[in-house]
PDB file of C-alpha atoms in Angstrom:
ATOM      1  CA  UNK E 293     -77.783  35.774  -8.775  1.00 52.00           C
ATOM      2  CA  UNK E 294     -81.582  36.164  -9.723  1.00 49.00           C
ATOM      3  CA  UNK E 295     -83.393  33.029 -10.607  1.00 49.00           C
ATOM      4  CA  UNK E 296     -85.902  35.564 -12.810  1.00 44.00           C
ATOM      5  CA  UNK E 297     -82.577  35.784 -14.992  1.00 45.00           C
ATOM      6  CA  UNK E 298     -82.884  32.239 -15.991  1.00 41.00           C
ATOM      7  CA  UNK E 299     -86.330  31.183 -14.896  1.00 43.00           C
ATOM      8  CA  UNK E 300     -89.237  31.860 -17.639  1.00 42.00           C
ATOM      9  CA  UNK E 301     -92.273  33.595 -15.730  1.00 42.00           C
ATOM     10  CA  UNK E 302     -95.006  30.598 -15.497  1.00 48.00           C
ATOM     11  CA  UNK E 303     -98.460  32.405 -15.056  1.00 49.00           C
ATOM     12  CA  UNK E 304    -100.642  29.294 -14.466  1.00 50.00           C
ATOM     13  CA  UNK E 305     -98.292  28.709 -11.055  1.00 53.00           C
ATOM     14  CA  UNK E 306     -98.544  32.281 -10.324  1.00 57.00           C
ATOM     15  CA  UNK E 307    -102.038  32.332 -10.762  1.00 64.00           C
ATOM     16  CA  UNK E 308    -102.315  29.187  -8.557  1.00 80.00           C
ATOM     17  CA  UNK E 309    -100.457  31.198  -5.806  1.00 89.00           C
ATOM     18  CA  UNK E 310    -102.959  32.187  -2.785  1.00 92.00           C
ATOM     19  CA  UNK E 311    -101.966  34.617  -0.091  1.00 96.00           C
ATOM     20  CA  UNK E 312    -102.495  33.056   3.271  1.00 95.00           C
ATOM     21  CA  UNK E 313    -104.049  35.601   5.399  1.00 94.00           C
ATOM     22  CA  UNK E 314    -104.471  39.528   5.250  1.00 95.00           C
ATOM     23  CA  UNK E 315    -101.733  41.813   4.393  1.00 94.00           C
ATOM     24  CA  UNK E 316     -99.187  42.474   7.087  1.00 95.00           C
ATOM     25  CA  UNK E 317     -98.290  46.096   5.459  1.00 95.00           C
ATOM     26  CA  UNK E 318     -98.355  48.134   2.559  1.00 93.00           C
ATOM     27  CA  UNK E 319     -95.300  49.417   0.545  1.00 92.00           C
ATOM     28  CA  UNK E 320     -94.869  52.850  -1.015  1.00 91.00           C
ATOM     29  CA  UNK E 321     -96.111  51.741  -4.413  1.00 90.00           C
ATOM     30  CA  UNK E 322     -99.039  50.168  -3.453  1.00 91.00           C
ATOM     31  CA  UNK E 323     -97.759  46.828  -2.646  1.00 94.00           C
ATOM     32  CA  UNK E 324     -99.046  44.507  -0.021  1.00 96.00           C
ATOM     33  CA  UNK E 325     -96.840  42.411   2.074  1.00 97.00           C
ATOM     34  CA  UNK E 326     -97.799  39.152   3.093  1.00 97.00           C
ATOM     35  CA  UNK E 327     -96.413  36.426   5.749  1.00 97.00           C
ATOM     36  CA  UNK E 328     -97.437  33.221   3.620  1.00 97.00           C
ATOM     37  CA  UNK E 329     -98.452  32.051   0.395  1.00 96.00           C
ATOM     38  CA  UNK E 330    -100.186  28.878  -0.649  1.00 93.00           C
ATOM     39  CA  UNK E 331     -99.193  27.263  -3.871  1.00 88.00           C
ATOM     40  CA  UNK E 332    -100.822  24.025  -5.267  1.00 85.00           C
ATOM     41  CA  UNK E 333    -101.539  23.507  -1.491  1.00 87.00           C
ATOM     42  CA  UNK E 334     -97.852  24.195  -0.232  1.00 92.00           C
ATOM     43  CA  UNK E 335     -97.576  26.926   1.858  1.00 95.00           C
ATOM     44  CA  UNK E 336     -94.511  29.244   1.991  1.00 96.00           C
ATOM     45  CA  UNK E 337     -93.738  31.264   4.918  1.00 97.00           C
ATOM     46  CA  UNK E 338     -91.237  34.144   5.245  1.00 97.00           C
ATOM     47  CA  UNK E 339     -88.064  32.753   6.978  1.00 97.00           C
ATOM     48  CA  UNK E 340     -88.546  29.550   5.013  1.00 97.00           C
ATOM     49  CA  UNK E 341     -85.647  27.667   2.828  1.00 97.00           C
ATOM     50  CA  UNK E 342     -86.873  26.983  -1.016  1.00 96.00           C
ATOM     51  CA  UNK E 343     -85.566  25.561  -4.000  1.00 94.00           C
ATOM     52  CA  UNK E 344     -85.536  27.949  -6.765  1.00 92.00           C
ATOM     53  CA  UNK E 345     -85.510  27.257 -10.672  1.00 79.00           C
ATOM     54  CA  UNK E 346     -81.997  27.935 -11.889  1.00 69.00           C
ATOM     55  CA  UNK E 347     -80.707  28.526 -15.366  1.00 61.00           C
ATOM     56  CA  UNK E 348     -80.477  24.830 -16.305  1.00 61.00           C
ATOM     57  CA  UNK E 349     -82.399  21.888 -14.839  1.00 63.00           C
ATOM     58  CA  UNK E 350     -79.112  20.411 -13.023  1.00 63.00           C
ATOM     59  CA  UNK E 351     -78.527  23.600 -11.133  1.00 70.00           C
ATOM     60  CA  UNK E 352     -79.807  23.674  -7.860  1.00 76.00           C
ATOM     61  CA  UNK E 353     -80.124  26.862  -6.204  1.00 91.00           C
ATOM     62  CA  UNK E 354     -81.482  27.460  -2.715  1.00 95.00           C
ATOM     63  CA  UNK E 355     -82.716  30.700  -1.002  1.00 96.00           C
ATOM     64  CA  UNK E 356     -84.284  32.002   2.359  1.00 97.00           C
ATOM     65  CA  UNK E 357     -87.650  33.802   1.530  1.00 97.00           C
ATOM     66  CA  UNK E 358     -87.185  37.063   3.362  1.00 97.00           C
ATOM     67  CA  UNK E 359     -90.458  38.857   2.208  1.00 97.00           C
ATOM     68  CA  UNK E 360     -93.530  38.029   0.101  1.00 97.00           C
ATOM     69  CA  UNK E 361     -95.661  40.653  -1.844  1.00 96.00           C
ATOM     70  CA  UNK E 362     -98.115  41.566  -4.414  1.00 96.00           C
ATOM     71  CA  UNK E 363     -97.047  44.435  -6.758  1.00 94.00           C
ATOM     72  CA  UNK E 364     -99.701  47.169  -7.374  1.00 91.00           C
ATOM     73  CA  UNK E 365    -100.140  45.646 -11.077  1.00 92.00           C
ATOM     74  CA  UNK E 366    -101.022  42.285  -9.149  1.00 93.00           C
ATOM     75  CA  UNK E 367     -97.491  40.465 -10.012  1.00 94.00           C
ATOM     76  CA  UNK E 368     -96.462  38.133  -7.343  1.00 96.00           C
ATOM     77  CA  UNK E 369     -92.912  38.366  -5.818  1.00 96.00           C
ATOM     78  CA  UNK E 370     -90.534  37.026  -3.224  1.00 96.00           C
ATOM     79  CA  UNK E 371     -87.514  38.611  -1.758  1.00 96.00           C
ATOM     80  CA  UNK E 372     -84.859  35.964  -1.577  1.00 96.00           C
ATOM     81  CA  UNK E 373     -81.390  35.653   0.535  1.00 96.00           C
ATOM     82  CA  UNK E 374     -79.114  33.008  -1.634  1.00 95.00           C
ATOM     83  CA  UNK E 375     -77.091  30.405  -0.400  1.00 96.00           C
ATOM     84  CA  UNK E 376     -73.762  29.570  -2.284  1.00 94.00           C
ATOM     85  CA  UNK E 377     -72.611  26.142  -3.111  1.00 93.00           C
ATOM     86  CA  UNK E 378     -68.749  25.457  -2.620  1.00 93.00           C
ATOM     87  CA  UNK E 379     -68.252  25.329  -6.225  1.00 92.00           C
ATOM     88  CA  UNK E 380     -69.807  28.978  -6.411  1.00 91.00           C
ATOM     89  CA  UNK E 381     -67.238  30.563  -4.119  1.00 93.00           C
ATOM     90  CA  UNK E 382     -63.845  31.867  -5.106  1.00 91.00           C
ATOM     91  CA  UNK E 383     -62.159  28.883  -2.971  1.00 90.00           C
ATOM     92  CA  UNK E 384     -64.404  26.200  -4.731  1.00 91.00           C
ATOM     93  CA  UNK E 385     -65.163  22.784  -3.222  1.00 91.00           C
ATOM     94  CA  UNK E 386     -62.522  21.875  -0.556  1.00 91.00           C
ATOM     95  CA  UNK E 387     -61.579  18.559   0.950  1.00 89.00           C
ATOM     96  CA  UNK E 388     -63.229  19.818   4.618  1.00 88.00           C
ATOM     97  CA  UNK E 389     -66.600  20.611   2.766  1.00 90.00           C
ATOM     98  CA  UNK E 390     -69.859  18.438   3.449  1.00 92.00           C
ATOM     99  CA  UNK E 391     -71.465  17.225   0.403  1.00 92.00           C
ATOM    100  CA  UNK E 392     -74.507  18.866   1.476  1.00 93.00           C
ATOM    101  CA  UNK E 393     -72.409  22.290   2.317  1.00 94.00           C
ATOM    102  CA  UNK E 394     -74.157  25.892   1.730  1.00 95.00           C
ATOM    103  CA  UNK E 395     -72.826  29.285   2.393  1.00 95.00           C
ATOM    104  CA  UNK E 396     -75.232  31.815   3.103  1.00 95.00           C
ATOM    105  CA  UNK E 397     -74.925  35.011   0.910  1.00 93.00           C
ATOM    106  CA  UNK E 398     -75.084  38.679   2.323  1.00 89.00           C
ATOM    107  CA  UNK E 399     -77.284  39.683  -0.801  1.00 90.00           C
ATOM    108  CA  UNK E 400     -81.150  39.247  -1.822  1.00 94.00           C
ATOM    109  CA  UNK E 401     -82.942  40.130  -4.729  1.00 93.00           C
ATOM    110  CA  UNK E 402     -86.480  40.031  -5.948  1.00 95.00           C
ATOM    111  CA  UNK E 403     -88.010  37.205  -7.725  1.00 93.00           C
ATOM    112  CA  UNK E 404     -91.456  36.303  -9.421  1.00 93.00           C
ATOM    113  CA  UNK E 405     -93.262  33.626  -7.026  1.00 92.00           C
ATOM    114  CA  UNK E 406     -93.280  31.243  -9.747  1.00 90.00           C
ATOM    115  CA  UNK E 407     -89.894  30.536  -9.376  1.00 90.00           C
ATOM    116  CA  UNK E 408     -89.784  28.942  -6.400  1.00 92.00           C
ATOM    117  CA  UNK E 409     -89.987  25.238  -6.858  1.00 90.00           C
ATOM    118  CA  UNK E 410     -90.403  23.498  -3.632  1.00 92.00           C
ATOM    119  CA  UNK E 411     -89.301  24.021   0.235  1.00 94.00           C
ATOM    120  CA  UNK E 412     -85.507  22.842   1.006  1.00 95.00           C
ATOM    121  CA  UNK E 413     -83.997  22.627   4.619  1.00 94.00           C
ATOM    122  CA  UNK E 414     -80.949  24.372   5.531  1.00 95.00           C
ATOM    123  CA  UNK E 415     -79.752  23.313   9.241  1.00 94.00           C
ATOM    124  CA  UNK E 416     -77.103  24.714  11.231  1.00 91.00           C
ATOM    125  CA  UNK E 417     -74.060  21.900  12.047  1.00 88.00           C
ATOM    126  CA  UNK E 418     -75.579  20.400  15.412  1.00 89.00           C
ATOM    127  CA  UNK E 419     -79.223  20.130  13.897  1.00 89.00           C
ATOM    128  CA  UNK E 420     -77.592  18.472  10.840  1.00 91.00           C
ATOM    129  CA  UNK E 421     -75.719  15.953  12.852  1.00 89.00           C
ATOM    130  CA  UNK E 422     -78.668  14.933  14.446  1.00 90.00           C
ATOM    131  CA  UNK E 423     -80.592  14.790  11.272  1.00 90.00           C
ATOM    132  CA  UNK E 424     -77.740  12.494   9.873  1.00 88.00           C
ATOM    133  CA  UNK E 425     -77.906  10.258  12.682  1.00 89.00           C
ATOM    134  CA  UNK E 426     -81.734  10.213  12.998  1.00 86.00           C
ATOM    135  CA  UNK E 427     -83.408   6.956  11.247  1.00 83.00           C
ATOM    136  CA  UNK E 428     -85.340   7.983   8.081  1.00 75.00           C
ATOM    137  CA  UNK E 429     -88.974   7.751   8.878  1.00 72.00           C
ATOM    138  CA  UNK E 430     -91.264   5.908   6.068  1.00 69.00           C
ATOM    139  CA  UNK E 431     -92.152   8.503   3.587  1.00 61.00           C
ATOM    140  CA  UNK E 432     -89.421  10.947   4.151  1.00 62.00           C
ATOM    141  CA  UNK E 433     -86.670   9.578   1.548  1.00 61.00           C
ATOM    142  CA  UNK E 434     -87.219  12.737  -0.694  1.00 56.00           C
ATOM    143  CA  UNK E 435     -86.273  14.755   2.255  1.00 64.00           C
ATOM    144  CA  UNK E 436     -82.537  13.682   1.565  1.00 76.00           C
ATOM    145  CA  UNK E 437     -82.256  15.668  -1.681  1.00 82.00           C
ATOM    146  CA  UNK E 438     -83.486  19.144  -0.221  1.00 89.00           C
ATOM    147  CA  UNK E 439     -81.574  18.795   3.111  1.00 93.00           C
ATOM    148  CA  UNK E 440     -78.606  21.148   3.350  1.00 94.00           C
ATOM    149  CA  UNK E 441     -75.990  22.306   6.177  1.00 93.00           C
ATOM    150  CA  UNK E 442     -74.670  26.115   6.459  1.00 94.00           C
ATOM    151  CA  UNK E 443     -71.756  26.822   8.525  1.00 92.00           C
ATOM    152  CA  UNK E 444     -70.783  29.892   7.499  1.00 92.00           C
ATOM    153  CA  UNK E 445     -71.844  33.316   5.671  1.00 93.00           C
ATOM    154  CA  UNK E 446     -69.933  33.974   2.254  1.00 94.00           C
ATOM    155  CA  UNK E 447     -69.082  37.219   1.180  1.00 92.00           C
ATOM    156  CA  UNK E 448     -68.706  37.499  -2.688  1.00 90.00           C
ATOM    157  CA  UNK E 449     -67.145  40.490  -3.201  1.00 89.00           C
ATOM    158  CA  UNK E 450     -64.158  39.697  -0.719  1.00 91.00           C
ATOM    159  CA  UNK E 451     -64.245  36.184  -0.690  1.00 90.00           C
ATOM    160  CA  UNK E 452     -64.506  35.936   2.789  1.00 90.00           C
ATOM    161  CA  UNK E 453     -66.024  33.403   5.216  1.00 90.00           C
ATOM    162  CA  UNK E 454     -67.968  34.401   8.484  1.00 90.00           C
ATOM    163  CA  UNK E 455     -68.744  31.537  10.791  1.00 90.00           C
ATOM    164  CA  UNK E 456     -72.119  31.052  11.740  1.00 84.00           C
ATOM    165  CA  UNK E 457     -73.620  29.022  15.216  1.00 65.00           C
ATOM    166  CA  UNK E 458     -71.954  25.757  15.206  1.00 56.00           C
ATOM    167  CA  UNK E 459     -69.137  26.394  13.241  1.00 55.00           C
ATOM    168  CA  UNK E 460     -66.504  24.933  15.545  1.00 52.00           C
ATOM    169  CA  UNK E 461     -66.678  22.169  13.197  1.00 49.00           C
ATOM    170  CA  UNK E 462     -65.741  24.692   9.933  1.00 50.00           C
ATOM    171  CA  UNK E 463     -62.674  25.821  12.239  1.00 50.00           C
ATOM    172  CA  UNK E 464     -61.569  22.856  13.052  1.00 49.00           C
ATOM    173  CA  UNK E 465     -61.498  21.485   9.350  1.00 47.00           C
ATOM    174  CA  UNK E 466     -59.471  24.821   8.585  1.00 49.00           C
ATOM    175  CA  UNK E 467     -56.953  23.902  11.395  1.00 46.00           C
ATOM    176  CA  UNK E 468     -56.691  20.442  10.040  1.00 42.00           C
ATOM    177  CA  UNK E 469     -55.770  21.839   6.506  1.00 42.00           C
ATOM    178  CA  UNK E 470     -59.012  20.845   4.674  1.00 43.00           C
ATOM    179  CA  UNK E 471     -59.716  24.415   4.272  1.00 44.00           C
ATOM    180  CA  UNK E 472     -56.735  26.519   4.461  1.00 41.00           C
ATOM    181  CA  UNK E 473     -57.876  29.018   2.694  1.00 43.00           C
ATOM    182  CA  UNK E 474     -60.887  29.556   5.330  1.00 45.00           C
ATOM    183  CA  UNK E 475     -58.215  29.699   8.212  1.00 41.00           C
ATOM    184  CA  UNK E 476     -57.214  33.234   8.078  1.00 42.00           C
ATOM    185  CA  UNK E 477     -60.963  34.286   8.022  1.00 41.00           C
ATOM    186  CA  UNK E 478     -61.715  32.071  10.989  1.00 41.00           C
ATOM    187  CA  UNK E 479     -58.663  33.122  12.884  1.00 40.00           C
ATOM    188  CA  UNK E 480     -59.410  36.789  12.391  1.00 41.00           C
ATOM    189  CA  UNK E 481     -62.927  36.323  13.927  1.00 40.00           C
ATOM    190  CA  UNK E 482     -61.484  34.561  17.256  1.00 37.00           C
ATOM    191  CA  UNK E 483     -61.260  36.774  20.193  1.00 40.00           C
ATOM    192  CA  UNK E 484     -57.431  38.292  20.208  1.00 41.00           C
ATOM    193  CA  UNK E 485     -57.186  36.859  16.603  1.00 41.00           C
TER     194      UNK E 485
END
C-alpha cells in the first residue's frame, strides 16, 4: 500500500528536507543513499518508525524506514516497510487484539519523502507493557497518539501471522479463544507443532 498513491507530492516539504551527512553508497542509476534526513528540524533515520500520509485524513499508516535516497533526477525517496492494523488483515480486529496493535508486513515499497508526516513508536510486547506502566512525563502527552505494539508479522497473501519476540502474550490470547484464527499459525510455529 504505497502512500504515494494517495498522498500528493508536496514540493515545499521535499525542498525543506536536508540530508544528514554524506551519502553512504551510490546506486546503479545514480542514486545517493543516506542514513538520515532532516525535515523542518526533525531527524528521520533508517530504522525509524514513521507515520505516513494516507488516502484519507482519518487513516493512520505506519511504516519503518528501510532506506533513504535521492534519485539521479533529484527526487528524495524513502523505502518503507509497512505495518497493518488488525482491520487491514484477513481476520479483522479480534477480541484479543490490543487497541494499539499493528502487524509487521513482509513487503516494502518506495514513497516520496514528503509522504512522511512524523515519527511513530512501535514497541515489542514487553517494552510496550513497561511503557503502559510508566507515568506520563510532562510534555509527552502527544506520544500517546503515535505509540503502537507489534507482536506478529502478517503475510497478506496467505493471511498467516508469525509471532515476533515477546509474542507469548499473542499465543496466550489465541489459546484463550480471542484470536482463534491465529491459533493454527501459532501452533505451527512451536517446536513439535
